[in-house]
Amino acid sequence: MPTEREEPVVVVPLEPADGGSSTIEIEQGSDGPRKRWWLVATIAAALLVAAVAVNSQLGTSRGADDAETAEAVDGASADGSLPDDPAAPEATTSESETPAPPEPDISGDERAGVGDETGAEPSRAFGEPEHPVSGVEPYIPSRIRSDEPGPPAEFCAGSFSATRFQLSLRFASTKPEGVDYLSWAPDCRRMVFRVGSTLWVADADGTSDLPFLTAQHGLSAPAWSPSGRWIAFSQGAIVDGERASHIYIVQSDALGLTQITDGVVLDQDPAWSPDGTRIAFSRRARASEESATGQFDQYIVVVELNTGSEQVLTAGGEHESAPSWSPDGESVSYRSGGSLMQLRLNDAVEFERLAGIVGRGASWSPNGSRVAAFRDWFDGRATIVVSDLPGLYPGDQHVIAVEGLEQASPTVVPTLRWSADGQRLLFHSSDTPVSHWAHSIVVPRPARSAEYWAMLDVAEGVVREAGYEVVAVQHSVAVEAEFSVRGRAGETTIEAWIAFGRSEPRRFFEVIENPHSELPGIRRSPERIGVWFECEGVYGEVLAFSQAAADALAADLMPAACPAN
């Protein structure tokens, strides 16, 4: 039977190979099956050519993006320095050249904090981890907001008169997991918080909230670096079949992700040192056979970001956690059970600062003279305790009760933050899953004023300049603005006693003549003899084994304590 002649079939390729007409007419006749095979082959070839062309164009763009992301995530500049490295050179480009993708190194004037962070590339300082952990994934960098954050929040400065401020958190509030671990950056222009297993950033008032890092095994305790460029956090993992967690650092745009610790350990609660070169954290590890604490030890560790070396600060126990640095970097406080301990790093002296606390340890005031921590939080009520230095006497502690609160997380007590003027405490809570608040609580004035601490510095300086080593400083139990500084030189001891608002010697002293100067003499015993003076509302006594030695120190102390007299 003769076959019917079919209509011409028109094929339109995406890109004609010869630059001519893109229409090809193919006549099909009695040899239709053979020509149909040629037709199928022609269509397939055209589609393949088009796909290769499109993929080539996309691949070039994606390759550039991937190169940029890989270069930034590597976290290194040309000389291998970390962001905020004071020694990192500025990168320059000519107008005719296409600028290279930005590296995370920020130079001089662009730094949020001079001297913050380390002087070595993290990946080089720490090398490849023995147990590399997968599951920490940044969101695509193009999804991270690149514009500048908003201005510093008013409530962070301390000038905010209201007791609470509603935070937007428009997108994070839609997530069923809830918001916790919220903390503001040092400049108070941004915040970081956790939603489930994802870290988010937002402006300080909660606007422009976006996720930037997610993890398979969960993450916790994000902490800003002093410059606000880096965030340290704890990331869960499974190592050799056991549950573990390690410390990571990352920039707030999800670049520069670096693993800091490794091994079959539970490393948590990272805290940056004030100069940004060290991170303190708590470590829970299997106890050695010699340990008397049981199956696990938990202790405080400090890691040097320049070298990756670790230093164990505490002897270890079952519940040592939540370290926090003093502003001068000379002390670290941490939780030991329900107590807040303070460890002075230069002499390894450790003492209890507060008793009966909960949550993530303590928050230090900007001048380092006070620490604050939650004592309890339940049933819509919180108690905050503030300890003044030295923190050894009842008068040094202030208790603040806050009513009408709901905790943001049933397991995570909020982080306390001091306002810049040291007069308020800030923290986050939520009364519903979509209603979030920043609370600003007025802190009682310290029992010992700034003048008190300035005078203590003067007295200690005079004692040292006189050739004595300061061996003890004592404060009055009743907080009556009194202190004493005791110095020693060989077998000789001397004591300077200062009080405010007193005009005569204490009642147990006998007033005696002083043949060495016009200063009146005092004596408590044959071995305790000295002089006293009063000027500008400051009363001082100097006691020694000889009146001549006491008189000599008083001659230096009085003009230092009363410069206008």
mmCIF file of C-alpha atoms in Angstrom, residues 369 388-391 393 396 446-460 473-485 497-501 538:
data_model
loop_
_atom_site.group_PDB
_atom_site.id
_atom_site.type_symbol
_atom_site.label_atom_id
_atom_site.label_comp_id
_atom_site.label_asym_id
_atom_site.label_seq_id
_atom_site.Cartn_x
_atom_site.Cartn_y
_atom_site.Cartn_z
ATOM 1 C CA SER A 369 34.199 46.132 89.334
ATOM 2 C CA ASP A 388 30.608 44.315 93.839
ATOM 3 C CA LEU A 389 34.323 43.851 94.283
ATOM 4 C CA PRO A 390 35.775 42.310 96.327
ATOM 5 C CA GLY A 391 32.642 40.180 96.613
ATOM 6 C CA TYR A 393 31.117 40.513 102.328
ATOM 7 C CA ASP A 396 28.940 43.624 98.361
ATOM 8 C CA PRO A 446 27.631 49.983 94.120
ATOM 9 C CA ALA A 447 28.248 50.147 97.842
ATOM 10 C CA ARG A 448 31.796 51.286 97.161
ATOM 11 C CA SER A 449 32.071 54.283 94.870
ATOM 12 C CA ALA A 450 34.498 54.927 92.035
ATOM 13 C CA GLU A 451 36.397 57.276 94.359
ATOM 14 C CA TYR A 452 36.906 54.373 96.712
ATOM 15 C CA TRP A 453 38.653 52.292 94.052
ATOM 16 C CA ALA A 454 40.667 55.258 92.817
ATOM 17 C CA MET A 455 41.937 55.871 96.352
ATOM 18 C CA LEU A 456 42.825 52.187 96.716
ATOM 19 C CA ASP A 457 44.955 52.433 93.574
ATOM 20 C CA VAL A 458 46.692 55.501 95.039
ATOM 21 C CA ALA A 459 47.455 53.752 98.339
ATOM 22 C CA GLU A 460 48.779 50.608 96.646
ATOM 23 C CA VAL A 473 44.291 44.315 100.822
ATOM 24 C CA GLN A 474 41.369 44.236 103.250
ATOM 25 C CA HIS A 475 37.957 45.888 102.943
ATOM 26 C CA SER A 476 35.544 46.674 105.741
ATOM 27 C CA VAL A 477 32.813 44.105 106.279
ATOM 28 C CA ALA A 478 30.156 46.746 106.901
ATOM 29 C CA VAL A 479 31.113 48.606 103.709
ATOM 30 C CA GLU A 480 31.871 51.846 105.545
ATOM 31 C CA ALA A 481 34.291 53.012 102.843
ATOM 32 C CA GLU A 482 37.317 51.688 104.657
ATOM 33 C CA PHE A 483 40.239 49.631 103.424
ATOM 34 C CA SER A 484 43.802 48.786 104.374
ATOM 35 C CA VAL A 485 46.865 47.975 102.300
ATOM 36 C CA TRP A 497 44.485 52.406 106.431
ATOM 37 C CA ILE A 498 42.107 54.767 104.593
ATOM 38 C CA ALA A 499 38.553 55.807 105.489
ATOM 39 C CA PHE A 500 36.105 58.346 104.084
ATOM 40 C CA GLY A 501 34.137 60.699 106.302
ATOM 41 C CA VAL A 538 39.877 61.476 103.627
#
